[in-house]
PDB file of C-alpha atoms in Angstrom:
ATOM      1  CA  MET A  23      -0.152   0.238  -0.199  1.00 60.00           C
ATOM      2  CA  ALA A  24       3.222   2.625   0.666  1.00 77.00           C
ATOM      3  CA  ARG A  25       4.379   2.141  -2.627  1.00 82.00           C
ATOM      4  CA  LYS A  26       0.769   2.564  -3.867  1.00 86.00           C
ATOM      5  CA  TRP A  27       0.278   6.068  -2.487  1.00 91.00           C
ATOM      6  CA  LEU A  28       4.576   6.566  -3.471  1.00 92.00           C
ATOM      7  CA  ILE A  29       4.081   6.172  -6.880  1.00 93.00           C
ATOM      8  CA  ALA A  30       0.766   8.318  -6.899  1.00 94.00           C
ATOM      9  CA  LEU A  31       3.056  10.889  -5.283  1.00 96.00           C
ATOM     10  CA  ILE A  32       5.492  10.420  -8.114  1.00 96.00           C
ATOM     11  CA  ILE A  33       3.046  11.151 -10.608  1.00 96.00           C
ATOM     12  CA  VAL A  34       1.109  14.265  -9.072  1.00 97.00           C
ATOM     13  CA  ILE A  35       4.416  16.068  -8.706  1.00 97.00           C
ATOM     14  CA  GLY A  36       5.808  14.929 -11.828  1.00 96.00           C
ATOM     15  CA  LEU A  37       2.581  16.310 -13.727  1.00 96.00           C
ATOM     16  CA  ILE A  38       2.644  19.721 -11.689  1.00 97.00           C
ATOM     17  CA  HIS A  39       6.397  19.396 -12.737  1.00 96.00           C
ATOM     18  CA  LEU A  40       4.989  19.580 -16.700  1.00 96.00           C
ATOM     19  CA  ALA A  41       2.629  22.058 -15.631  1.00 95.00           C
ATOM     20  CA  THR A  42       4.807  24.483 -14.424  1.00 95.00           C
ATOM     21  CA  LEU A  43       7.707  24.311 -17.407  1.00 93.00           C
ATOM     22  CA  SER A  44       6.701  27.487 -18.713  1.00 91.00           C
ATOM     23  CA  VAL A  45       6.873  29.602 -15.164  1.00 93.00           C
ATOM     24  CA  ASP A  46       9.884  31.385 -15.200  1.00 90.00           C
ATOM     25  CA  SER A  47      11.688  30.126 -11.744  1.00 92.00           C
ATOM     26  CA  THR A  48      14.382  28.645 -11.579  1.00 90.00           C
ATOM     27  CA  PRO A  49      13.856  27.382  -7.710  1.00 92.00           C
ATOM     28  CA  LEU A  50      10.634  25.892  -8.925  1.00 94.00           C
ATOM     29  CA  HIS A  51      12.282  23.818 -11.681  1.00 92.00           C
ATOM     30  CA  TRP A  52      14.691  22.247  -9.609  1.00 95.00           C
ATOM     31  CA  VAL A  53      12.746  21.482  -6.954  1.00 95.00           C
ATOM     32  CA  LEU A  54       9.759  20.076  -8.792  1.00 95.00           C
ATOM     33  CA  LYS A  55      12.404  18.371 -11.192  1.00 95.00           C
ATOM     34  CA  LEU A  56      14.415  16.950  -8.614  1.00 97.00           C
ATOM     35  CA  THR A  57      11.728  15.738  -6.202  1.00 97.00           C
ATOM     36  CA  PRO A  58      10.358  12.771  -8.862  1.00 97.00           C
ATOM     37  CA  MET A  59      13.762  11.530  -9.087  1.00 97.00           C
ATOM     38  CA  LEU A  60      14.760  11.679  -5.478  1.00 97.00           C
ATOM     39  CA  LEU A  61      11.153   9.920  -4.635  1.00 97.00           C
ATOM     40  CA  ILE A  62      11.863   6.817  -7.543  1.00 97.00           C
ATOM     41  CA  ILE A  63      14.911   6.609  -5.908  1.00 97.00           C
ATOM     42  CA  ALA A  64      13.206   6.107  -2.740  1.00 96.00           C
ATOM     43  CA  LEU A  65      10.761   3.692  -4.448  1.00 95.00           C
ATOM     44  CA  ALA A  66      13.641   1.451  -5.635  1.00 95.00           C
ATOM     45  CA  VAL A  67      15.867   1.437  -2.379  1.00 94.00           C
ATOM     46  CA  THR A  68      12.809   0.776  -0.208  1.00 92.00           C
ATOM     47  CA  SER A  69      11.078  -2.390  -3.134  1.00 90.00           C
ATOM     48  CA  PRO A  70      11.792  -5.652  -1.996  1.00 87.00           C
ATOM     49  CA  PRO A  71      14.416  -7.800  -5.086  1.00 79.00           C
ATOM     50  CA  GLU A  72      12.739 -10.900  -6.305  1.00 70.00           C
ATOM     51  CA  GLY A  73      14.036 -13.850  -7.956  1.00 64.00           C
ATOM     52  CA  LYS A  74      18.067 -15.172  -8.097  1.00 64.00           C
ATOM     53  CA  SER A  75      20.955 -12.186  -7.784  1.00 70.00           C
ATOM     54  CA  ALA A  76      17.959  -9.683  -7.440  1.00 87.00           C
ATOM     55  CA  ARG A  77      20.094  -7.910  -4.777  1.00 89.00           C
ATOM     56  CA  ALA A  78      22.946  -6.951  -7.521  1.00 92.00           C
ATOM     57  CA  TYR A  79      20.051  -5.789  -9.815  1.00 94.00           C
ATOM     58  CA  LYS A  80      18.435  -3.443  -7.092  1.00 95.00           C
ATOM     59  CA  THR A  81      21.804  -2.058  -6.026  1.00 95.00           C
ATOM     60  CA  LEU A  82      22.934  -1.556 -10.068  1.00 96.00           C
ATOM     61  CA  ILE A  83      19.834  -0.147 -10.968  1.00 97.00           C
ATOM     62  CA  VAL A  84      19.574   2.332  -7.690  1.00 97.00           C
ATOM     63  CA  ILE A  85      23.200   3.754  -8.807  1.00 98.00           C
ATOM     64  CA  GLY A  86      21.849   4.422 -12.392  1.00 98.00           C
ATOM     65  CA  LEU A  87      18.880   6.401 -11.277  1.00 98.00           C
ATOM     66  CA  VAL A  88      21.527   8.319  -9.007  1.00 98.00           C
ATOM     67  CA  PHE A  89      23.682   9.224 -12.191  1.00 98.00           C
ATOM     68  CA  GLY A  90      20.121   9.667 -13.414  1.00 97.00           C
ATOM     69  CA  ILE A  91      19.398  12.755 -11.123  1.00 97.00           C
ATOM     70  CA  ALA A  92      22.724  14.137 -11.349  1.00 97.00           C
ATOM     71  CA  GLY A  93      22.280  14.161 -14.880  1.00 95.00           C
ATOM     72  CA  ASP A  94      19.067  16.373 -14.510  1.00 95.00           C
ATOM     73  CA  ALA A  95      20.481  18.692 -11.891  1.00 96.00           C
ATOM     74  CA  PHE A  96      23.654  19.662 -14.538  1.00 94.00           C
ATOM     75  CA  LEU A  97      20.809  19.674 -17.690  1.00 91.00           C
ATOM     76  CA  LEU A  98      18.595  22.567 -15.106  1.00 92.00           C
ATOM     77  CA  VAL A  99      22.620  24.950 -15.205  1.00 91.00           C
ATOM     78  CA  SER A 100      22.516  26.068 -18.969  1.00 83.00           C
ATOM     79  CA  GLY A 101      25.768  25.757 -21.151  1.00 82.00           C
ATOM     80  CA  ASP A 102      27.238  22.858 -23.462  1.00 77.00           C
ATOM     81  CA  THR A 103      29.658  22.090 -20.453  1.00 86.00           C
ATOM     82  CA  SER A 104      26.733  21.284 -18.283  1.00 90.00           C
ATOM     83  CA  PHE A 105      25.201  19.741 -21.221  1.00 86.00           C
ATOM     84  CA  MET A 106      28.196  17.097 -21.171  1.00 88.00           C
ATOM     85  CA  PHE A 107      28.346  16.840 -17.460  1.00 93.00           C
ATOM     86  CA  GLY A 108      24.375  15.787 -17.984  1.00 92.00           C
ATOM     87  CA  LEU A 109      25.271  13.719 -20.990  1.00 90.00           C
ATOM     88  CA  GLY A 110      28.139  12.050 -19.131  1.00 93.00           C
ATOM     89  CA  SER A 111      26.251  10.947 -16.119  1.00 96.00           C
ATOM     90  CA  PHE A 112      23.481  10.152 -17.851  1.00 96.00           C
ATOM     91  CA  LEU A 113      25.327   7.979 -20.147  1.00 95.00           C
ATOM     92  CA  ILE A 114      26.884   6.078 -16.650  1.00 97.00           C
ATOM     93  CA  GLY A 115      23.459   5.692 -15.250  1.00 97.00           C
ATOM     94  CA  HIS A 116      22.447   3.600 -18.705  1.00 97.00           C
ATOM     95  CA  LEU A 117      25.560   1.727 -18.497  1.00 97.00           C
ATOM     96  CA  PHE A 118      25.128   0.409 -15.188  1.00 98.00           C
ATOM     97  CA  TYR A 119      21.462  -0.105 -16.401  1.00 97.00           C
ATOM     98  CA  ILE A 120      22.814  -2.899 -19.000  1.00 97.00           C
ATOM     99  CA  VAL A 121      25.152  -4.210 -16.093  1.00 97.00           C
ATOM    100  CA  ALA A 122      22.158  -4.685 -14.015  1.00 96.00           C
ATOM    101  CA  LEU A 123      20.022  -6.523 -17.247  1.00 95.00           C
ATOM    102  CA  LEU A 124      22.977  -8.363 -18.941  1.00 94.00           C
ATOM    103  CA  PRO A 125      22.920 -11.435 -16.183  1.00 92.00           C
ATOM    104  CA  ARG A 126      18.950 -11.895 -17.299  1.00 89.00           C
ATOM    105  CA  VAL A 127      19.694 -11.654 -21.238  1.00 90.00           C
ATOM    106  CA  ARG A 128      17.635 -14.592 -22.756  1.00 87.00           C
ATOM    107  CA  TYR A 129      18.654 -14.543 -26.239  1.00 81.00           C
ATOM    108  CA  SER A 130      15.976 -15.447 -29.048  1.00 79.00           C
ATOM    109  CA  LEU A 131      15.356 -14.912 -32.457  1.00 80.00           C
ATOM    110  CA  LEU A 132      12.099 -12.822 -31.490  1.00 76.00           C
ATOM    111  CA  GLY A 133      13.653 -10.501 -28.978  1.00 75.00           C
ATOM    112  CA  LEU A 134      16.373  -9.631 -31.663  1.00 77.00           C
ATOM    113  CA  LEU A 135      13.492  -9.168 -34.197  1.00 82.00           C
ATOM    114  CA  ALA A 136      11.973  -6.776 -32.074  1.00 78.00           C
ATOM    115  CA  GLY A 137      15.058  -4.684 -31.288  1.00 80.00           C
ATOM    116  CA  LEU A 138      15.617  -4.420 -35.287  1.00 87.00           C
ATOM    117  CA  PRO A 139      12.956  -1.427 -35.621  1.00 90.00           C
ATOM    118  CA  ILE A 140      14.998   0.824 -33.247  1.00 87.00           C
ATOM    119  CA  ALA A 141      18.044   0.047 -34.545  1.00 88.00           C
ATOM    120  CA  ALA A 142      16.839   1.262 -38.058  1.00 92.00           C
ATOM    121  CA  TYR A 143      15.485   4.210 -36.029  1.00 93.00           C
ATOM    122  CA  LEU A 144      18.629   4.386 -34.223  1.00 92.00           C
ATOM    123  CA  VAL A 145      20.786   4.586 -37.515  1.00 94.00           C
ATOM    124  CA  PHE A 146      18.738   7.251 -38.835  1.00 96.00           C
ATOM    125  CA  MET A 147      18.900   9.584 -36.219  1.00 95.00           C
ATOM    126  CA  ILE A 148      22.725   9.294 -35.800  1.00 95.00           C
ATOM    127  CA  MET A 149      22.629  10.021 -39.269  1.00 96.00           C
ATOM    128  CA  LYS A 150      20.525  13.264 -38.846  1.00 96.00           C
ATOM    129  CA  LEU A 151      22.688  14.356 -35.844  1.00 96.00           C
ATOM    130  CA  HIS A 152      26.030  13.905 -37.643  1.00 95.00           C
ATOM    131  CA  GLU A 153      25.066  15.827 -40.245  1.00 95.00           C
ATOM    132  CA  SER A 154      22.971  18.560 -37.839  1.00 94.00           C
ATOM    133  CA  ILE A 155      26.150  18.771 -35.499  1.00 94.00           C
ATOM    134  CA  MET A 156      28.795  18.965 -38.045  1.00 94.00           C
ATOM    135  CA  ALA A 157      27.688  21.750 -39.817  1.00 92.00           C
ATOM    136  CA  ASP A 158      28.085  23.877 -36.949  1.00 88.00           C
ATOM    137  CA  SER A 159      31.679  24.214 -36.150  1.00 85.00           C
ATOM    138  CA  SER A 160      31.009  25.457 -32.521  1.00 84.00           C
ATOM    139  CA  GLN A 161      28.673  22.095 -31.696  1.00 85.00           C
ATOM    140  CA  SER A 162      30.950  19.602 -33.739  1.00 87.00           C
ATOM    141  CA  GLY A 163      33.569  18.481 -30.336  1.00 86.00           C
ATOM    142  CA  LEU A 164      29.960  17.084 -29.368  1.00 87.00           C
ATOM    143  CA  TRP A 165      29.535  14.610 -32.251  1.00 93.00           C
ATOM    144  CA  ILE A 166      31.418  11.972 -30.420  1.00 93.00           C
ATOM    145  CA  PRO A 167      30.052  12.042 -27.235  1.00 91.00           C
ATOM    146  CA  VAL A 168      26.531  12.196 -28.737  1.00 92.00           C
ATOM    147  CA  LEU A 169      27.504   8.923 -30.444  1.00 94.00           C
ATOM    148  CA  VAL A 170      28.222   7.214 -27.873  1.00 95.00           C
ATOM    149  CA  TYR A 171      25.551   8.311 -25.811  1.00 94.00           C
ATOM    150  CA  VAL A 172      23.518   6.879 -28.875  1.00 94.00           C
ATOM    151  CA  LEU A 173      24.894   3.699 -29.153  1.00 94.00           C
ATOM    152  CA  VAL A 174      24.645   3.168 -25.451  1.00 95.00           C
ATOM    153  CA  ILE A 175      21.291   4.141 -24.969  1.00 95.00           C
ATOM    154  CA  GLY A 176      20.500   1.536 -28.136  1.00 93.00           C
ATOM    155  CA  THR A 177      22.430  -1.128 -26.549  1.00 94.00           C
ATOM    156  CA  MET A 178      20.303  -0.722 -23.095  1.00 95.00           C
ATOM    157  CA  PHE A 179      17.038  -1.393 -25.052  1.00 93.00           C
ATOM    158  CA  VAL A 180      18.380  -4.017 -26.876  1.00 91.00           C
ATOM    159  CA  VAL A 181      19.174  -5.694 -23.796  1.00 94.00           C
ATOM    160  CA  ALA A 182      16.064  -5.020 -21.948  1.00 94.00           C
ATOM    161  CA  ILE A 183      14.148  -6.921 -24.319  1.00 91.00           C
ATOM    162  CA  LEU A 184      16.048  -9.725 -24.394  1.00 91.00           C
ATOM    163  CA  SER A 185      16.002  -9.512 -20.501  1.00 90.00           C
ATOM    164  CA  ARG A 186      11.977 -10.111 -21.124  1.00 86.00           C
ATOM    165  CA  ASN A 187      11.777  -7.827 -18.072  1.00 89.00           C
ATOM    166  CA  MET A 188       8.353  -5.952 -19.135  1.00 91.00           C
ATOM    167  CA  HIS A 189       9.216  -3.015 -17.066  1.00 93.00           C
ATOM    168  CA  ALA A 190      12.969  -2.536 -18.213  1.00 94.00           C
ATOM    169  CA  ALA A 191      12.079  -3.060 -21.636  1.00 93.00           C
ATOM    170  CA  ILE A 192       8.663  -0.348 -22.101  1.00 95.00           C
ATOM    171  CA  GLY A 193      11.208   1.854 -19.871  1.00 96.00           C
ATOM    172  CA  SER A 194      14.166   1.912 -22.338  1.00 96.00           C
ATOM    173  CA  LEU A 195      11.885   2.497 -25.026  1.00 95.00           C
ATOM    174  CA  PHE A 196      10.528   5.575 -23.143  1.00 97.00           C
ATOM    175  CA  PHE A 197      14.056   6.524 -23.010  1.00 96.00           C
ATOM    176  CA  VAL A 198      14.928   6.671 -26.204  1.00 95.00           C
ATOM    177  CA  ALA A 199      11.914   8.544 -26.993  1.00 96.00           C
ATOM    178  CA  SER A 200      12.336  11.127 -24.228  1.00 96.00           C
ATOM    179  CA  ASP A 201      16.389  11.497 -25.269  1.00 94.00           C
ATOM    180  CA  SER A 202      15.492  11.022 -28.934  1.00 95.00           C
ATOM    181  CA  ILE A 203      13.636  14.389 -28.517  1.00 96.00           C
ATOM    182  CA  LEU A 204      15.982  16.171 -26.379  1.00 93.00           C
ATOM    183  CA  ALA A 205      18.585  15.168 -29.286  1.00 93.00           C
ATOM    184  CA  TRP A 206      16.573  16.620 -31.877  1.00 95.00           C
ATOM    185  CA  ASN A 207      15.539  19.925 -30.012  1.00 94.00           C
ATOM    186  CA  LYS A 208      18.993  21.033 -29.547  1.00 90.00           C
ATOM    187  CA  PHE A 209      20.559  19.976 -32.497  1.00 92.00           C
ATOM    188  CA  ILE A 210      18.241  19.810 -35.885  1.00 93.00           C
ATOM    189  CA  GLY A 211      14.830  21.617 -35.156  1.00 93.00           C
ATOM    190  CA  GLU A 212      12.599  22.972 -32.437  1.00 93.00           C
ATOM    191  CA  VAL A 213       9.827  20.060 -31.681  1.00 94.00           C
ATOM    192  CA  THR A 214       6.701  21.500 -30.348  1.00 93.00           C
ATOM    193  CA  MET A 215       5.695  20.573 -26.648  1.00 94.00           C
ATOM    194  CA  SER A 216       9.680  19.480 -26.316  1.00 94.00           C
ATOM    195  CA  GLY A 217       9.948  19.895 -22.817  1.00 94.00           C
ATOM    196  CA  ILE A 218       6.768  18.347 -21.517  1.00 96.00           C
ATOM    197  CA  LEU A 219       7.552  15.327 -23.914  1.00 97.00           C
ATOM    198  CA  ILE A 220      10.801  15.254 -23.188  1.00 96.00           C
ATOM    199  CA  MET A 221       9.977  15.051 -19.109  1.00 96.00           C
ATOM    200  CA  ALA A 222       6.922  13.082 -19.323  1.00 97.00           C
ATOM    201  CA  SER A 223       9.115  10.240 -20.817  1.00 97.00           C
ATOM    202  CA  TYR A 224      11.935  10.808 -18.953  1.00 97.00           C
ATOM    203  CA  PHE A 225       9.879  10.541 -15.414  1.00 97.00           C
ATOM    204  CA  THR A 226       7.817   7.067 -17.363  1.00 97.00           C
ATOM    205  CA  ALA A 227      11.593   5.270 -18.214  1.00 97.00           C
ATOM    206  CA  GLN A 228      12.808   5.985 -14.682  1.00 97.00           C
ATOM    207  CA  LEU A 229       9.475   5.111 -12.604  1.00 97.00           C
ATOM    208  CA  LEU A 230       9.661   1.836 -14.735  1.00 96.00           C
ATOM    209  CA  LEU A 231      13.029   1.125 -14.478  1.00 96.00           C
ATOM    210  CA  ALA A 232      12.523   1.418 -10.375  1.00 95.00           C
ATOM    211  CA  GLY A 233       9.464  -0.495 -10.276  1.00 93.00           C
ATOM    212  CA  SER A 234      11.401  -3.328 -12.704  1.00 93.00           C
ATOM    213  CA  ILE A 235      13.434  -4.106  -9.352  1.00 92.00           C
ATOM    214  CA  ALA A 236      10.118  -5.581  -7.771  1.00 85.00           C
ATOM    215  CA  ASN A 237       7.730  -5.227 -10.720  1.00 80.00           C
ATOM    216  CA  VAL A 238       5.576  -3.033  -8.925  1.00 73.00           C
ATOM    217  CA  PHE A 239       3.223  -2.831 -12.013  1.00 75.00           C
ATOM    218  CA  ARG A 240       2.582  -6.125 -12.588  1.00 66.00           C
ATOM    219  CA  SER A 241      -1.614  -7.271 -12.751  1.00 52.00           C
ATOM    220  CA  LYS A 242      -2.441  -9.257  -9.635  1.00 49.00           C
TER     221      LYS A 242
END
């Protein structure tokens, strides 16, 4: 019951953050952006691990979430340097997610085929990002870090699918969506309602990754 209330609180505060994105208040954005992540970390920490090697899985997911909130904090500060630190924090977080999921991978033809559309999409994104970033000499230095990030998040999605953890797989898909909108909006062209779309998909992704520890959204 306590976890249900915690999830409800995460959703409510996340929705308030989305509703106040246009408000010109830096302290408000810091509070409303970071509080849902703190609560998501609390959900992960208090979730009972289930199954073999579940404690290690829980630890790695929690560490990934901590790097996620660090990335959030960096992105709240404007400038390319802060963006790079934020990108690095999220990258490390994704690597922890990958390490957590790898022992649970069960290779199957169906699982690999399910990852093909995302693989094709990521190739498309890489081509578009390369074209746009390299056309601007002031941003060309970001190309390699961005490329590495795209490859890592693509790997996380495929690993999540092959782990057969529905929470992690759907969460990873939302991560692909969130980061795609963020990258397109920053490097290629303006995306309508980008702030709302990015944060809604991002909070959903992190909540599902935290929920994957104890499958908190499963039907009973």
